[in-house]
PDB file of C-alpha atoms in Angstrom:
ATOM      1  CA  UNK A   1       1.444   9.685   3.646  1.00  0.00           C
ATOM      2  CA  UNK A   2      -1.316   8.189   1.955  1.00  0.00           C
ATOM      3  CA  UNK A   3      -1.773   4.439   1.054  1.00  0.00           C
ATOM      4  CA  UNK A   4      -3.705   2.314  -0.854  1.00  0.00           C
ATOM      5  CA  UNK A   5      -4.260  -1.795   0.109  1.00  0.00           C
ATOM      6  CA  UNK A   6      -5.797  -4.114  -2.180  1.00  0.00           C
ATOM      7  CA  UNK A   7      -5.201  -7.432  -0.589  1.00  0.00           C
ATOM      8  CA  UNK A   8      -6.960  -9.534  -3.630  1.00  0.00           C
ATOM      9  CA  UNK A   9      -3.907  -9.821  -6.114  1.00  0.00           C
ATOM     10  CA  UNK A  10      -5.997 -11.860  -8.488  1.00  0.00           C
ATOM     11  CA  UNK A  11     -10.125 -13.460  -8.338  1.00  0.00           C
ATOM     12  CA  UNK A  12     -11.112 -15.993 -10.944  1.00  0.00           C
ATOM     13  CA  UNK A  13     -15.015 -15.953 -11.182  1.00  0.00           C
ATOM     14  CA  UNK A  14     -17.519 -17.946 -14.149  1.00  0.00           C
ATOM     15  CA  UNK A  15     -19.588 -16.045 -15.728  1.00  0.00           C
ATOM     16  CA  UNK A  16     -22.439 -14.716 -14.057  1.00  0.00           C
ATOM     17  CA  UNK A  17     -21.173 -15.102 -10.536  1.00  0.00           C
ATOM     18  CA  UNK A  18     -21.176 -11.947  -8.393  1.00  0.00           C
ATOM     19  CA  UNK A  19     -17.565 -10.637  -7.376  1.00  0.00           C
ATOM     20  CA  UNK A  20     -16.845  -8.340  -4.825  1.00  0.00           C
ATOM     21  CA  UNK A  21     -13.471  -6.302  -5.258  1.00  0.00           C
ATOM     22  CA  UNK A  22     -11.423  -4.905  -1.582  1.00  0.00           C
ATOM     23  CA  UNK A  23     -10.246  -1.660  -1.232  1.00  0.00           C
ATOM     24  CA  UNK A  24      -8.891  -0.170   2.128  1.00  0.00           C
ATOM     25  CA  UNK A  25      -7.019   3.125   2.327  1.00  0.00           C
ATOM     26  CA  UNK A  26      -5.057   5.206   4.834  1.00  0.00           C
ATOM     27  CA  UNK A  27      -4.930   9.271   4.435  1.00  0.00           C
ATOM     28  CA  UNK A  28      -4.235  11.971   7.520  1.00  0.00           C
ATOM     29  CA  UNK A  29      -6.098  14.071   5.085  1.00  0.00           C
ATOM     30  CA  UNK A  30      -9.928  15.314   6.287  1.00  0.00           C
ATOM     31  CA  UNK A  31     -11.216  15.362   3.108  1.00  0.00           C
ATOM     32  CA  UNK A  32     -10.025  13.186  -0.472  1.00  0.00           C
ATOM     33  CA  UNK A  33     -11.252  11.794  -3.009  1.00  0.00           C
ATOM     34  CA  UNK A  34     -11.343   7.864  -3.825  1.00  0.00           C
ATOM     35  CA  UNK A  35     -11.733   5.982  -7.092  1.00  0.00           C
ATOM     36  CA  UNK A  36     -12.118   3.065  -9.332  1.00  0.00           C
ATOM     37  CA  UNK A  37     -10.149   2.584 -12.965  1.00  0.00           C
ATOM     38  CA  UNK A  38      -9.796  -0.799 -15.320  1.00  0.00           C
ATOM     39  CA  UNK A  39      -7.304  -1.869 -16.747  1.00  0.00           C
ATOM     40  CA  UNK A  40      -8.209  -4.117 -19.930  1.00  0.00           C
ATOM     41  CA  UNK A  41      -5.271  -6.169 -21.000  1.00  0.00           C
ATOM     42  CA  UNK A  42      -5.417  -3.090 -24.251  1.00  0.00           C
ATOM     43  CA  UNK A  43      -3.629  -1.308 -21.155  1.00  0.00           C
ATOM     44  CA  UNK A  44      -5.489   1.729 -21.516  1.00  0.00           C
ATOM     45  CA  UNK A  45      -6.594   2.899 -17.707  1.00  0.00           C
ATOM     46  CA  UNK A  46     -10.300   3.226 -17.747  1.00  0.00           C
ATOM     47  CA  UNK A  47     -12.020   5.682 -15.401  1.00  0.00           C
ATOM     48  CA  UNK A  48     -15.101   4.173 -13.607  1.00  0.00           C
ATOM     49  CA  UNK A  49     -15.753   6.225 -10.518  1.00  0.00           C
ATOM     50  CA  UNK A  50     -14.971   9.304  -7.888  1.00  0.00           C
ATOM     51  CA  UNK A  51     -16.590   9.548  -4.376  1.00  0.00           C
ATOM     52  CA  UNK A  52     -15.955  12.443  -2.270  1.00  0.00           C
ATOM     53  CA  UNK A  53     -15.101  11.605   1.157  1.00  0.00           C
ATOM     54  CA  UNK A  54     -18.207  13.864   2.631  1.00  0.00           C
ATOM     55  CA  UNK A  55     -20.133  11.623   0.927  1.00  0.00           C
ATOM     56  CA  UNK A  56     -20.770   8.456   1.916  1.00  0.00           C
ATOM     57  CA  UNK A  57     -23.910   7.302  -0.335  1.00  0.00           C
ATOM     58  CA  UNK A  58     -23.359   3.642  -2.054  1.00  0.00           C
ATOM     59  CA  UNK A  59     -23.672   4.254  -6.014  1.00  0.00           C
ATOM     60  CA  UNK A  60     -24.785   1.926  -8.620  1.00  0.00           C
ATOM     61  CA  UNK A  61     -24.764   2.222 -12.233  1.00  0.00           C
ATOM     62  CA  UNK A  62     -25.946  -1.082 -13.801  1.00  0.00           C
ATOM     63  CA  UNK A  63     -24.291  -4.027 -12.956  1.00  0.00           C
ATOM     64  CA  UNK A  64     -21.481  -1.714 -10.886  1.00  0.00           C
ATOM     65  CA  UNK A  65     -21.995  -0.580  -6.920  1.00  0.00           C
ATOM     66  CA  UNK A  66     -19.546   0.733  -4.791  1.00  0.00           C
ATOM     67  CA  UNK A  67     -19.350   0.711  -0.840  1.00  0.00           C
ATOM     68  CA  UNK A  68     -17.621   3.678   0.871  1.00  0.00           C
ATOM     69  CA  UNK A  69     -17.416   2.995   4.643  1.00  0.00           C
ATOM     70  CA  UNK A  70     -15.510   5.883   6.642  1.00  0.00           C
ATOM     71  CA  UNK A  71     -15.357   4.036   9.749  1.00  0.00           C
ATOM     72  CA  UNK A  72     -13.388   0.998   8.317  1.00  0.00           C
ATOM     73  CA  UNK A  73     -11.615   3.285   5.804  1.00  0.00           C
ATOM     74  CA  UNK A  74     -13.114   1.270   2.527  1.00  0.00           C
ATOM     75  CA  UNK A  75     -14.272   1.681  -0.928  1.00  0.00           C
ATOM     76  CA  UNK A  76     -15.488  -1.749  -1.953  1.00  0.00           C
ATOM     77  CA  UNK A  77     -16.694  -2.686  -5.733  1.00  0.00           C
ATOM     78  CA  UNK A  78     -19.031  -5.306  -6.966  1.00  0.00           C
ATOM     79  CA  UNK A  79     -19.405  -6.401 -10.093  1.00  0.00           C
ATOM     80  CA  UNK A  80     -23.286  -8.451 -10.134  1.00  0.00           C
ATOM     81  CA  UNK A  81     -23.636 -11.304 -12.710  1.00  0.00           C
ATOM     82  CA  UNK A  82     -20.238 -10.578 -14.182  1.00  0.00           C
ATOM     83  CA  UNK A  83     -19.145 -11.413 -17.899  1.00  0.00           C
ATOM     84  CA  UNK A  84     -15.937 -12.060 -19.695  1.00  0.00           C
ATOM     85  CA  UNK A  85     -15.836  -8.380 -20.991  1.00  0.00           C
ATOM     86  CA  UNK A  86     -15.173  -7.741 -17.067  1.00  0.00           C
ATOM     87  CA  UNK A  87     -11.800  -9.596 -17.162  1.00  0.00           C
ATOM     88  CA  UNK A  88      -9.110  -6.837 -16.617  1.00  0.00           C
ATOM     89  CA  UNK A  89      -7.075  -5.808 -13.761  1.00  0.00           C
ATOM     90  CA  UNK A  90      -8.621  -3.336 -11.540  1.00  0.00           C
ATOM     91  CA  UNK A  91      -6.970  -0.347  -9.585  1.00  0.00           C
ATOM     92  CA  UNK A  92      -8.461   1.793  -6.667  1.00  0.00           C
ATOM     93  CA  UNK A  93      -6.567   4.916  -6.065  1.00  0.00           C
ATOM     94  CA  UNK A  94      -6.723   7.973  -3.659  1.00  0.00           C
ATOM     95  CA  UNK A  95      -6.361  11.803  -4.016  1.00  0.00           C
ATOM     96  CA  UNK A  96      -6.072  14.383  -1.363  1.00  0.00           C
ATOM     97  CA  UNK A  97      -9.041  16.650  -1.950  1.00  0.00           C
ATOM     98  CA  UNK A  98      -8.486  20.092  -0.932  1.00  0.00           C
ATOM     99  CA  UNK A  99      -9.182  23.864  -2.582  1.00  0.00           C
ATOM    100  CA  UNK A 100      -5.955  23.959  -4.985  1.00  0.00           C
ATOM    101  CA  UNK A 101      -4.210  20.651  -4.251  1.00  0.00           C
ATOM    102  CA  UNK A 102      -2.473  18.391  -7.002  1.00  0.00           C
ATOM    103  CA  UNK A 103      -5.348  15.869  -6.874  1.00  0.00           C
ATOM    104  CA  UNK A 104      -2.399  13.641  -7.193  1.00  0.00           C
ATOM    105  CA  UNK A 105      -3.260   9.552  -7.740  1.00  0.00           C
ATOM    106  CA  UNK A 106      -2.030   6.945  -5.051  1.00  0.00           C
ATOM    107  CA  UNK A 107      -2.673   4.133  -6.905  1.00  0.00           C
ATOM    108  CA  UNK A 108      -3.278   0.534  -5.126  1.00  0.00           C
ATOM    109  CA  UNK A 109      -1.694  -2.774  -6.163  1.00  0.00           C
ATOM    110  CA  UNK A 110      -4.309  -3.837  -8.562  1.00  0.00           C
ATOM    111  CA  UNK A 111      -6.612  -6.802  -8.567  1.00  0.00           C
ATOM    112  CA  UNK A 112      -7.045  -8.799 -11.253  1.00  0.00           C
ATOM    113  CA  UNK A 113     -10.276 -10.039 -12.219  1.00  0.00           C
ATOM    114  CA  UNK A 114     -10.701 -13.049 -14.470  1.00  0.00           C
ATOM    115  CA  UNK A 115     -14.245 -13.839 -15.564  1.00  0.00           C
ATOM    116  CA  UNK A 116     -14.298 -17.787 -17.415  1.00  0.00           C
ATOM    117  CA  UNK A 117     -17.025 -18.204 -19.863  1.00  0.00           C
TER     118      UNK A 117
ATOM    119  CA  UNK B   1     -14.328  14.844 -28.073  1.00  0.00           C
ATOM    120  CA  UNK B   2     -10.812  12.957 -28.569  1.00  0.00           C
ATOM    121  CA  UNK B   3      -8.820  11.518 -25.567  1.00  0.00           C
ATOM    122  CA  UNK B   4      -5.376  11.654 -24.580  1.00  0.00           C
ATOM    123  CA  UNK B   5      -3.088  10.348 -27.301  1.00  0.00           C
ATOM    124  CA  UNK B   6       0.503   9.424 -26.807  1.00  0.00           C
ATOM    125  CA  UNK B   7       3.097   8.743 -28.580  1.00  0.00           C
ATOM    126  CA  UNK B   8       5.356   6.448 -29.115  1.00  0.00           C
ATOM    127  CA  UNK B   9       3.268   3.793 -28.150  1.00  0.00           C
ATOM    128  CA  UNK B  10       6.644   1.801 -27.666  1.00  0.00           C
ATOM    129  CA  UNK B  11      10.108   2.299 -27.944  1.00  0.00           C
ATOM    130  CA  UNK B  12      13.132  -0.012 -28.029  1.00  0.00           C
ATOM    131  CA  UNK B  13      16.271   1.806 -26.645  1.00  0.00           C
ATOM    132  CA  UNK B  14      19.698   0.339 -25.878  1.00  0.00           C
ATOM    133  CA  UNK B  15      20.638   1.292 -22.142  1.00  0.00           C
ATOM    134  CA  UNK B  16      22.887   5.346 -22.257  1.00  0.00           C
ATOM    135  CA  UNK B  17      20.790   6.366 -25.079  1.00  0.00           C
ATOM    136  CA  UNK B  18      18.032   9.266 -24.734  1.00  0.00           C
ATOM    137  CA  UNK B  19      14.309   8.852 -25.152  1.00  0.00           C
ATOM    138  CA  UNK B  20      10.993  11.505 -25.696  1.00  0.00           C
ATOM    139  CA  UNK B  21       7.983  10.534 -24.899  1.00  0.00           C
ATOM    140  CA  UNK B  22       4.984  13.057 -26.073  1.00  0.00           C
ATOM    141  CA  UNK B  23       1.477  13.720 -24.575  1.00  0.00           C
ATOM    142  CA  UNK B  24      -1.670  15.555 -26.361  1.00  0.00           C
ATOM    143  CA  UNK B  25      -3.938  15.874 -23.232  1.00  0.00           C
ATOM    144  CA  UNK B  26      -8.118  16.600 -23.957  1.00  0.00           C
ATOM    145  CA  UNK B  27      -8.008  20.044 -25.438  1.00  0.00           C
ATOM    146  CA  UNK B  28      -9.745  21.796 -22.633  1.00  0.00           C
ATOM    147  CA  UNK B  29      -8.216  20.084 -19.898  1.00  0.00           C
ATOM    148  CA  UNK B  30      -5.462  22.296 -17.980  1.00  0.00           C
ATOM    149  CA  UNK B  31      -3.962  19.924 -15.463  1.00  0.00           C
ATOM    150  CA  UNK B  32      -1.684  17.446 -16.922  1.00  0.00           C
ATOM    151  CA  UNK B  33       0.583  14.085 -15.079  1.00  0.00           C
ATOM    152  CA  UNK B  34       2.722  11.659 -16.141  1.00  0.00           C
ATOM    153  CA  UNK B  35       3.176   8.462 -14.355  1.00  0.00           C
ATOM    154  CA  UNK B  36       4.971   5.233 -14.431  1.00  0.00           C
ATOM    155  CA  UNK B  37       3.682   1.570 -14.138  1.00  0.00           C
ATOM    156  CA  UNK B  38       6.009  -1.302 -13.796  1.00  0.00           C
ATOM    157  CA  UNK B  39       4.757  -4.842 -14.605  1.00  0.00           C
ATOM    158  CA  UNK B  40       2.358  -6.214 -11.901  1.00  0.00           C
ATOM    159  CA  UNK B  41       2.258  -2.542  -9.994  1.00  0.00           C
ATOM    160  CA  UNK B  42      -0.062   0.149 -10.012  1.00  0.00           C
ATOM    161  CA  UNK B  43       1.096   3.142 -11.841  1.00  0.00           C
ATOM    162  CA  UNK B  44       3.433   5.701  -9.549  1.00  0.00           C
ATOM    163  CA  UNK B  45       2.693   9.441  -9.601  1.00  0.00           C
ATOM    164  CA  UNK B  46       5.986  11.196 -11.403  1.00  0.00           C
ATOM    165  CA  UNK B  47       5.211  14.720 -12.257  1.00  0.00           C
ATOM    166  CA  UNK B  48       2.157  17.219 -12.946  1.00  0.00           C
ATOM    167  CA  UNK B  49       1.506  20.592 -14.833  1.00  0.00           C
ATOM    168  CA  UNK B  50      -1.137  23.382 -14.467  1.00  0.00           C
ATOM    169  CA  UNK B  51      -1.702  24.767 -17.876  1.00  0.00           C
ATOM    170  CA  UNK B  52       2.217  25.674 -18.461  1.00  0.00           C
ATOM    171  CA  UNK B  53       3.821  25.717 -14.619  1.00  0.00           C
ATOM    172  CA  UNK B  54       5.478  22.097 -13.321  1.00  0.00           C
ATOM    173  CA  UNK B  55       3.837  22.616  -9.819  1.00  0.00           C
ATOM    174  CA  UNK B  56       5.374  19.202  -8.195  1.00  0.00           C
ATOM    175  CA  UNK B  57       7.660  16.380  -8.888  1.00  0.00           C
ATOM    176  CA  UNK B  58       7.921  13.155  -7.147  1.00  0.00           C
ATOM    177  CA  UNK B  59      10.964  11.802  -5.733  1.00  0.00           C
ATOM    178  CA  UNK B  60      10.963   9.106  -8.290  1.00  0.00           C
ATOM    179  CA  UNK B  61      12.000  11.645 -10.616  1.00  0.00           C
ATOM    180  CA  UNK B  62      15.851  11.432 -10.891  1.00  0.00           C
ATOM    181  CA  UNK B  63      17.924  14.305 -12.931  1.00  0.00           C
ATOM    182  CA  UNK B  64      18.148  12.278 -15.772  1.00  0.00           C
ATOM    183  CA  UNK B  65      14.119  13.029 -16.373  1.00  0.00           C
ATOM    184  CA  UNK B  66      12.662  16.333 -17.366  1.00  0.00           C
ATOM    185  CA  UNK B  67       9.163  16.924 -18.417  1.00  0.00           C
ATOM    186  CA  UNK B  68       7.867  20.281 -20.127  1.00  0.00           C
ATOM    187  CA  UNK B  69       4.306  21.699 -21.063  1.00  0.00           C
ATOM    188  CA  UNK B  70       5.301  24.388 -23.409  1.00  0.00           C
ATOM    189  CA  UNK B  71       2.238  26.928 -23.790  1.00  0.00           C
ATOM    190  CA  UNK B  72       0.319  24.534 -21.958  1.00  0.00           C
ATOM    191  CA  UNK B  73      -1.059  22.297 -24.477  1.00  0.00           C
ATOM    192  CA  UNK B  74       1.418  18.893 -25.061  1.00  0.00           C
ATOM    193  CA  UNK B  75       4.002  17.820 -22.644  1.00  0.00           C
ATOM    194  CA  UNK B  76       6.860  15.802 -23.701  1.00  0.00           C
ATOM    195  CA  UNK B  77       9.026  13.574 -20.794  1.00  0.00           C
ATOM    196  CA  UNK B  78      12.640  13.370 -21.714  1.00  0.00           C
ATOM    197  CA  UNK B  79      14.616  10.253 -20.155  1.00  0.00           C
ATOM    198  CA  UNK B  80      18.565  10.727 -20.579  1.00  0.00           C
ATOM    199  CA  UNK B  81      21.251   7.931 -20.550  1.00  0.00           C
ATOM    200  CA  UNK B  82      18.893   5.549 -19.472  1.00  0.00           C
ATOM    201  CA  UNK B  83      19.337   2.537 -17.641  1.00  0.00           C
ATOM    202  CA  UNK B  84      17.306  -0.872 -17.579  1.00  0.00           C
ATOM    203  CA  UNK B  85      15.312  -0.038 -14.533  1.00  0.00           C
ATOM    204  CA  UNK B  86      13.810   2.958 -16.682  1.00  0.00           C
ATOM    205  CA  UNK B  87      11.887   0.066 -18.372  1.00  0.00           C
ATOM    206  CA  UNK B  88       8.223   0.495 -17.477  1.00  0.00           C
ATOM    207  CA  UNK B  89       4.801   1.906 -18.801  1.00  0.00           C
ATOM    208  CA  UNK B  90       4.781   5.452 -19.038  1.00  0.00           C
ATOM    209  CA  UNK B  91       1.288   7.001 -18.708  1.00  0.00           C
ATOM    210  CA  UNK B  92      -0.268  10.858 -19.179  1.00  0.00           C
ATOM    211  CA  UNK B  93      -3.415  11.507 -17.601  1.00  0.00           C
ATOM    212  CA  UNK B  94      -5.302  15.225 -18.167  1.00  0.00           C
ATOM    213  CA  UNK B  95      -7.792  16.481 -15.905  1.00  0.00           C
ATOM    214  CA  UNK B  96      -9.969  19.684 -15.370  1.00  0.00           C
ATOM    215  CA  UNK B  97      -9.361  22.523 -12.608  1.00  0.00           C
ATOM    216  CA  UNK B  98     -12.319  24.272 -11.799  1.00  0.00           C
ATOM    217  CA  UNK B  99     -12.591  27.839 -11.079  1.00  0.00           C
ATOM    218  CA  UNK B 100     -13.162  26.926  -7.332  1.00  0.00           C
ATOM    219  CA  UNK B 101      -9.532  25.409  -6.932  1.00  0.00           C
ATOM    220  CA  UNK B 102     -10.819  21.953  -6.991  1.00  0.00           C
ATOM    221  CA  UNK B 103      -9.549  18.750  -9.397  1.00  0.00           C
ATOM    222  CA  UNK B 104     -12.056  16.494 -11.337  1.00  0.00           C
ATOM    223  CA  UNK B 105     -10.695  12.340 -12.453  1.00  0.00           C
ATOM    224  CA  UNK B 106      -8.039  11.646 -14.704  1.00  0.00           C
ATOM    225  CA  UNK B 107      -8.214  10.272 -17.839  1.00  0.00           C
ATOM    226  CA  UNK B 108      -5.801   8.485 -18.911  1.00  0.00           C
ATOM    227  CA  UNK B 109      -3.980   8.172 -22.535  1.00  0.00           C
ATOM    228  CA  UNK B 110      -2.897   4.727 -23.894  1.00  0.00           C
ATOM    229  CA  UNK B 111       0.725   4.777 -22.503  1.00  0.00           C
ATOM    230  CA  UNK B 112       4.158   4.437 -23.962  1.00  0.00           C
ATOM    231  CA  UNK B 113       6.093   1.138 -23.073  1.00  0.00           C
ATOM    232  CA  UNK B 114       9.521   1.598 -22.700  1.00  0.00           C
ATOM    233  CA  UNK B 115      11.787  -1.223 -23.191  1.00  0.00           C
ATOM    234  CA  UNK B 116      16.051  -0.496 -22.317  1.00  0.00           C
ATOM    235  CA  UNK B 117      18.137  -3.356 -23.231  1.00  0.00           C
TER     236      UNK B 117
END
């Protein structure tokens, strides 16, 4: 069974400060697929990110960077100099990843983020 | 390039009545799921189609839900006689298949919020 952990229910940053959201999974599957969605308080889930579990590269795109570490089974996201637009709740979720699977979501708990002016 | 619309964005529904929710996934996207998202949760896979087919339901789907893709296109998610714990968020998410057999993200529509009283 797969499971998704994300221990932070809710971080309160100011603006600017640097925030670092946890993510730790558990899968018996060998390969899967792990991502990032927000959740603005408009509701709508917004996709932010995929990583293939082959591939353990750190990404960044602009004030966003992600840290997949295998050995400790986490996908870690950082938001640098955050602003109040980044306020919103924040899932991680989990797919298995092989040839014809149902690519199924296991979504975590959430975290939500709360950036004060 | 539109996104996934669906309607009714909320509904009000005494507890024994019937509801229908409807999904218009992104036109060239063949995969289609439906999941739920109680307050202060992350959303809970329910069901999922490839183009047409239903190819797996969770065990959160009782008998009083049924989902259907007819020709592939829109789904619609039928609750019957439903009860207050059927109050929840009710999101549709459409993805790609490739050729290869393998799934791309989700993307996610706006949600329906169902509210039984």
């Amino acid at each position: 069974a797969q499971k998704v952990t994300q221990a932070q229910t809710e971080i309160s940053v100011v603006e600017k400060e640097d925030v670092t959201l946890d993510c730790v999974y558990e899968t018996r599957d060998t390969t899967y697929y792990l991502f990032w969605y927000k959740q603005p308080p408009s509701g709508e889930l917004v996709f932010l990110i995929r990583r293939n579990s082959f591939d353990e590269q750190n990404e960044i795109s602009g004030r966003y960077s992600w840290n997949f570490q295998k050995s400790t089974s986490s996908f870690n996201f950082t938001i640098t100099a955050s602003q109040v637009v980044d306020s919103a709740v924040y899932f991680c979720a989990l797919s298995e990843a092989e040839y014809n699977a149902g690519n199924m979501l296991t979504f975590g708990g959430g975290t939500r983020l709360m950036v004060k002016p | 390039d539109t996104g996934v619309s669906q309607n009714p964005r909320h509904k009000i529904t005494k507890r024994g009545q019937n509801v229908t929710f409807r999904c218009d996934p992104i036109s060239e996207h063949n995969r289609l799921y439906w999941y739920r998202q109680t307050l202060g949760q992350g959303p809970e896979f329910l069901t999922y189609f490839q183009n047409e087919a239903q190819l797996e339901k969770s065990r959160l789907l009782s008998d009083r839900f049924s989902a259907e893709r007819p020709k592939g296109s829109f789904s619609t998610l039928e609750i019957q006689r439903t009860e207050q714990g059927d109050s929840a968020m009710y999101l549709c998410a459409s993805s790609r298949r490739t050729g290869g057999g393998y799934g791309y993200e989700q993307y996610f529509g706006p949600g329906t919020r169902l509210t039984v009283t």
